[in-house]
Amino acid sequence: MRIFSGIRASGDKTLGNYSGGFRQYATTQEQGEAFFCIVDLHSITTTHEPEALRESTLSLAAMLFATNLDPERSTVFAQSHVRAHAEAAWLLGSVTSFGELRRMTHFKDRSEQQEFVSAGLFAYPVLMAGDILLYGTDIVPVGDDQRQHVELTRDIAERFNSRYGETFVVPRGVYPEEGARIKNLQEPERLMSTSAGNPQGVVRMIDEPDVIRKKFKTAVTDSGREVRHDPEPKPGISNLLEIMSVASGKSVPVLEARYDGAGYGEFKTDVGEAVIELFAPIQERYRELRADEGELRRLLGLGAEKARQASAPTLTAMYDRMGFVR
Ligand code: ATP
Ligand code: LTN
């Protein structure tokens, strides 16, 4: 089985990214041949600083290895190192409609936040479809916010296959049962993200323990006193329960029973401590890896070589079927 996921090289990664992304990558790599791509070409679709892109690409590589991706087993690489991605995106643009792209809620949300809305931001899902389809991917582990993009990828694959003959495997998105939509601790109606929302409610994977402790202490809760999972009336507590479940490995019902009768204060303190404990070993490995830039570049070089070999046959088939003289 082939597994593929992409991660944006931008900003610091959050507890949401850990829950919907990193956590799944490490477990899915056991199930087959896995590819994890630092999507640096996606990072330029919103205004970016060149120096920050270099830094965040290397930091993200360090974070992927720190969260247990094994370079012997999985292919971890940067998208821009494998030219097939940019080429596939151009070819697939011809089987994607303007109407489909205009309906993407990710585009609608992001374009409202930008002064300059680039053509790249609009075409972003086509590049993503190419990422996935080039590798004959069966499953795509992602958070819930990527569902619409994965569905579009399936439509693009089917359309290409029916126009030009069977070329692509039609991939399936895999979303975690719990923690696929971690919310901002200050605004539990909004996803936790570094690109929007109150930064005090965004827990970063590299935050110092004291910072994490404070963010959980000040997390907004709901009226009432019960620690119960019920997202409609209790969005804040439900979010904290999901976070606790991710951090402790215990199910939400088990946690509800454990905190029956306890106050919100005690619960929030415990969630903070559980997250600190979860991130401590990751942070330690991250710092070691990040300090050895030569090694990170070497590992990315190895990943790129494997990714080039794995994607080349699909790109060749695409050109052939579409009628290009080769
Ligand atoms: P940005 O923070 O730059 O807006 P992003 O977090 O959406 O970007 P990635 O870093 O590429 O983008 O996301 C990696 C994975 O994390 C994706 O699979 C995405 O679905 C998941 N993810 C992002 N935010 C959350 C969240 N709040 N809860 C659960 N999963 C999330
Ligand atoms: N769009 C995704 C990042 C991404 C991706 C991919 C995820 C780019 N290419 C391929 C899965 C598979 C995001 O914004 N998180």
XYZ file of C-alpha atoms and ligand atoms in Angstrom:
372
model
C 0.000 0.000 0.000
C 1.192 3.509 -0.867
C 0.745 6.342 1.632
C 1.257 10.034 0.872
C 0.836 13.235 2.847
C 2.043 16.799 2.391
C 2.845 19.343 5.082
C 3.208 23.073 4.512
C 6.603 24.560 5.187
C 5.303 27.612 6.952
C 5.138 28.942 10.481
C 5.546 26.767 13.521
C 3.592 23.588 13.591
C 0.765 23.384 16.126
C -0.938 20.880 18.375
C -3.599 20.720 15.620
C -0.970 19.705 13.072
C 0.336 17.107 15.501
C -3.107 15.662 16.081
C -4.401 15.670 12.500
C -1.018 15.132 10.846
C 2.261 14.116 12.527
C 0.625 11.609 14.844
C -0.946 9.751 11.943
C 2.181 9.827 9.779
C 4.204 7.839 12.271
C 1.532 5.156 12.607
C 0.693 4.879 8.890
C 4.354 4.457 7.915
C 4.061 0.980 9.432
C 1.329 0.034 6.976
C 3.151 0.330 3.679
C 5.398 2.445 1.506
C 5.046 5.988 2.812
C 5.944 9.375 1.297
C 5.934 12.571 3.364
C 6.440 15.709 1.373
C 7.432 19.136 2.675
C 5.280 21.155 0.304
C 7.531 24.164 -0.164
C 5.969 24.990 -3.555
C 2.648 25.421 -1.747
C 4.281 27.815 0.710
C 4.728 30.524 -1.925
C 1.001 30.775 -2.667
C 0.645 33.335 0.124
C 3.168 36.135 0.668
C 6.392 34.657 1.964
C 9.908 35.687 3.005
C 12.655 33.758 1.159
C 14.834 33.419 4.269
C 11.867 32.208 6.336
C 11.050 29.570 3.713
C 14.561 28.123 3.935
C 14.377 28.082 7.726
C 10.888 26.566 7.894
C 11.719 23.871 5.336
C 14.655 22.645 7.429
C 12.731 23.006 10.719
C 9.863 20.997 9.321
C 12.247 18.266 8.171
C 13.654 18.126 11.718
C 10.133 17.969 13.170
C 9.092 15.119 10.869
C 12.075 13.028 11.951
C 11.572 14.069 15.592
C 8.007 12.707 15.499
C 9.382 9.295 14.572
C 9.420 9.220 10.798
C 12.150 6.772 10.001
C 14.280 7.810 6.996
C 15.109 4.153 6.324
C 11.497 3.252 6.066
C 9.667 6.379 4.838
C 10.535 8.797 2.083
C 10.726 12.329 3.508
C 11.508 14.970 0.900
C 10.984 18.532 -0.283
C 8.472 19.036 -3.101
C 10.696 21.478 -5.016
C 13.464 18.855 -5.205
C 11.285 16.683 -7.431
C 10.371 18.504 -10.651
C 7.564 16.074 -11.451
C 5.317 17.940 -8.972
C 5.351 21.230 -10.858
C 4.932 19.435 -14.186
C 2.048 17.265 -12.982
C 0.259 20.346 -11.670
C 0.364 21.973 -15.102
C -0.947 18.859 -16.847
C -3.719 18.315 -14.289
C -4.809 21.945 -14.578
C -6.370 20.929 -17.885
C -8.687 18.400 -16.230
C -9.727 20.675 -13.356
C -12.471 23.233 -13.829
C -12.538 26.845 -12.747
C -15.857 26.151 -11.005
C -14.392 23.338 -8.915
C -11.518 25.484 -7.703
C -13.793 28.441 -6.979
C -15.861 26.275 -4.623
C -12.920 25.332 -2.376
C -13.610 26.722 1.094
C -9.879 26.787 1.823
C -9.423 29.209 -1.089
C -12.399 31.302 -0.014
C -11.102 31.593 3.571
C -7.491 32.233 2.636
C -8.241 34.732 -0.129
C -10.229 36.860 2.310
C -7.126 37.104 4.518
C -4.857 38.297 1.671
C -4.463 41.658 0.076
C -2.824 40.048 -2.947
C -4.660 36.887 -4.001
C -2.227 34.969 -6.206
C -3.135 32.688 -9.095
C -1.068 30.115 -7.218
C -3.444 30.228 -4.242
C -6.341 29.497 -6.591
C -4.515 26.611 -8.323
C -3.167 25.195 -5.035
C -5.485 22.119 -4.992
C -4.244 21.106 -8.468
C -0.653 21.009 -7.224
C -1.862 18.978 -4.249
C -3.707 16.539 -6.529
C -0.486 16.036 -8.506
C 1.479 15.399 -5.288
C -0.864 12.587 -4.367
C -1.495 11.059 -7.802
C 2.147 10.889 -8.903
C 2.853 8.206 -6.319
C -0.024 5.815 -7.021
C -1.244 6.702 -3.549
C -3.876 4.520 -1.866
C -4.327 6.506 1.344
C -3.799 10.130 2.365
C -3.610 10.710 6.153
C -4.752 14.299 6.823
C -6.850 16.436 9.153
C -10.492 17.129 8.430
C -9.800 20.540 6.840
C -8.260 18.743 3.837
C -11.310 16.596 3.086
C -12.551 18.805 0.253
C -9.102 18.828 -1.394
C -8.838 15.041 -1.205
C -12.329 14.673 -2.717
C -11.306 16.991 -5.564
C -8.175 14.884 -6.115
C -10.365 11.821 -6.526
C -12.558 13.644 -9.078
C -9.486 14.810 -11.008
C -8.073 11.261 -11.048
C -11.344 9.789 -12.290
C -11.741 12.438 -14.977
C -8.192 11.905 -16.241
C -8.656 8.120 -16.226
C -11.891 8.340 -18.196
C -10.503 10.832 -20.736
C -7.086 9.314 -21.319
C -7.275 5.742 -19.991
C -6.496 4.206 -16.599
C -3.484 6.075 -15.268
C -4.107 6.930 -11.635
C -5.021 5.050 -8.495
C -8.023 6.855 -6.976
C -6.843 7.694 -3.434
C -8.784 7.703 -0.174
C -8.457 10.254 2.638
C -7.870 8.911 6.150
C -8.901 11.141 9.047
C -8.270 10.456 12.734
C -11.348 9.474 14.727
C -10.525 11.904 17.471
C -8.565 15.112 17.109
C -9.121 15.686 13.378
C -10.294 19.238 14.156
C -8.456 20.764 17.105
C -9.798 24.228 17.893
C -8.136 27.450 19.060
C -8.116 27.429 22.895
C -9.362 31.015 22.990
C -11.881 30.701 20.158
C -13.209 27.127 20.208
C -15.412 27.804 17.193
C -12.272 28.267 15.049
C -9.620 25.716 13.990
C -6.255 25.994 15.697
C -3.959 27.515 13.062
C -0.976 29.847 12.965
C -2.461 31.730 10.025
C -5.526 33.119 11.808
C -7.089 33.436 15.263
C -5.910 34.498 18.720
C -2.237 33.391 19.080
C -2.735 32.830 22.826
C -5.031 29.934 21.882
C -2.516 28.339 19.497
C -0.222 25.735 21.090
C 2.969 25.230 19.113
C 4.898 22.000 19.152
C 8.032 23.926 20.127
C 6.458 26.086 22.862
C 8.316 26.043 26.194
C 6.519 24.129 29.000
C 5.624 27.353 30.835
C 4.070 28.817 27.723
C 2.001 25.672 27.173
C 0.937 25.641 30.840
C -0.270 29.243 30.606
C -2.149 28.708 27.351
C -4.133 25.852 28.910
C -4.745 27.687 32.185
C -6.283 30.586 30.290
C -8.214 28.411 27.790
C -11.847 29.486 27.537
C -14.359 27.059 28.987
C -18.134 27.017 28.892
C -20.915 27.727 31.324
C -21.818 24.778 33.554
C -19.355 22.654 35.494
C -19.349 19.220 33.947
C -16.389 17.843 32.002
C -18.487 16.342 29.229
C -18.036 15.999 25.433
C -20.895 17.864 23.793
C -19.535 20.213 21.115
C -22.699 22.266 20.547
C -23.248 23.701 24.024
C -19.712 22.982 25.272
C -17.185 23.691 22.476
C -14.321 24.660 24.809
C -14.474 21.630 27.116
C -15.134 19.252 24.216
C -11.991 20.542 22.489
C -9.949 20.091 25.679
C -11.301 16.545 26.055
C -10.181 15.705 22.522
C -6.752 17.191 23.200
C -6.484 15.194 26.416
C -7.447 12.063 24.533
C -4.701 12.672 21.935
C -2.106 13.474 24.625
C -2.948 10.662 27.046
C -4.080 7.922 24.662
C -7.266 7.480 26.743
C -10.690 7.610 25.127
C -13.086 10.519 25.710
C -15.608 8.403 27.731
C -12.808 7.176 30.019
C -11.710 10.779 30.562
C -15.274 11.953 31.223
C -15.550 9.301 33.945
C -12.165 10.253 35.404
C -13.111 13.948 35.671
C -16.675 13.364 36.858
C -17.207 15.860 39.657
C -13.813 17.550 39.195
C -13.732 21.275 38.429
C -12.695 22.861 35.136
C -9.552 24.213 36.817
C -8.121 20.814 37.713
C -9.008 19.430 34.291
C -7.335 22.300 32.406
C -4.166 21.966 34.491
C -3.995 18.239 33.757
C -4.501 18.732 30.010
C -1.635 21.249 29.969
C 0.674 18.852 31.814
C -0.258 15.959 29.505
C 0.588 18.054 26.436
C 3.906 19.150 27.986
C 4.746 15.502 28.618
C 3.733 14.532 25.096
C 5.945 17.181 23.482
C 9.001 16.943 25.789
C 10.770 14.044 24.006
C 9.776 15.393 20.588
C 11.243 18.807 21.450
C 14.470 17.240 22.621
C 14.943 15.245 19.412
C 13.889 18.255 17.361
C 16.604 20.451 18.872
C 19.290 17.846 18.222
C 18.233 17.311 14.628
C 17.776 21.000 13.884
C 21.331 21.699 15.048
C 22.780 19.355 12.405
C 21.851 21.061 9.157
C 24.269 18.970 7.094
C 22.557 15.767 8.191
C 19.087 17.198 7.462
C 20.166 18.168 3.953
C 21.655 14.707 3.430
C 18.423 13.013 4.513
C 16.342 15.278 2.270
C 18.682 14.448 -0.617
C 18.119 10.723 -0.097
C 14.364 11.271 0.108
C 14.349 13.304 -3.114
C 16.192 10.559 -4.979
C 13.666 7.924 -3.884
C 10.738 10.249 -4.672
C 12.089 11.001 -8.173
C 12.278 7.319 -8.956
C 8.847 6.567 -7.574
C 7.073 9.413 -9.413
C 8.815 9.231 -12.801
C 6.755 6.385 -14.320
C 3.450 8.140 -13.553
C 4.597 11.421 -15.073
C 5.784 9.620 -18.203
C 2.441 7.839 -18.485
C 0.618 11.172 -18.145
C 2.595 12.755 -21.006
C 2.149 9.661 -23.172
C -1.587 9.313 -22.668
C -2.146 13.019 -23.267
C -0.451 12.763 -26.660
C 2.818 14.575 -26.135
C 5.639 13.602 -28.497
C 8.324 12.024 -26.316
P -1.176 26.650 8.208
O -1.040 26.432 9.711
O 0.069 27.186 7.583
O -2.421 27.333 7.849
P -1.971 23.944 7.939
O -1.735 23.724 9.369
O -3.363 23.832 7.435
O -1.289 25.263 7.485
P -0.134 21.797 7.281
O 0.950 22.165 8.220
O 0.262 21.342 5.943
O -1.130 22.984 7.023
O -1.022 20.715 7.945
C -0.523 19.434 8.255
C -1.696 18.574 8.648
O -2.301 19.105 9.823
C -2.785 18.502 7.592
O -3.101 17.160 7.357
C -3.954 19.233 8.207
O -5.168 18.667 7.837
C -3.706 19.047 9.690
N -4.276 20.113 10.524
C -4.079 21.447 10.404
N -4.747 22.124 11.361
C -5.389 21.176 12.112
C -6.254 21.235 13.254
N -6.559 22.373 13.841
N -6.722 20.058 13.761
C -6.383 18.875 13.207
N -5.590 18.759 12.119
C -5.091 19.884 11.567
N -2.952 21.341 1.360
C -2.379 20.698 2.496
C -0.924 20.375 2.299
C -0.705 19.408 1.172
C -1.057 18.018 1.167
C -0.630 17.537 -0.117
C -1.675 17.165 2.088
C -0.132 19.667 -0.027
N -0.071 18.577 -0.796
C -0.821 16.195 -0.470
C -1.862 15.818 1.713
C -1.445 15.358 0.458
C -2.544 21.649 3.708
O -2.800 22.793 3.548
N -2.371 21.148 4.875
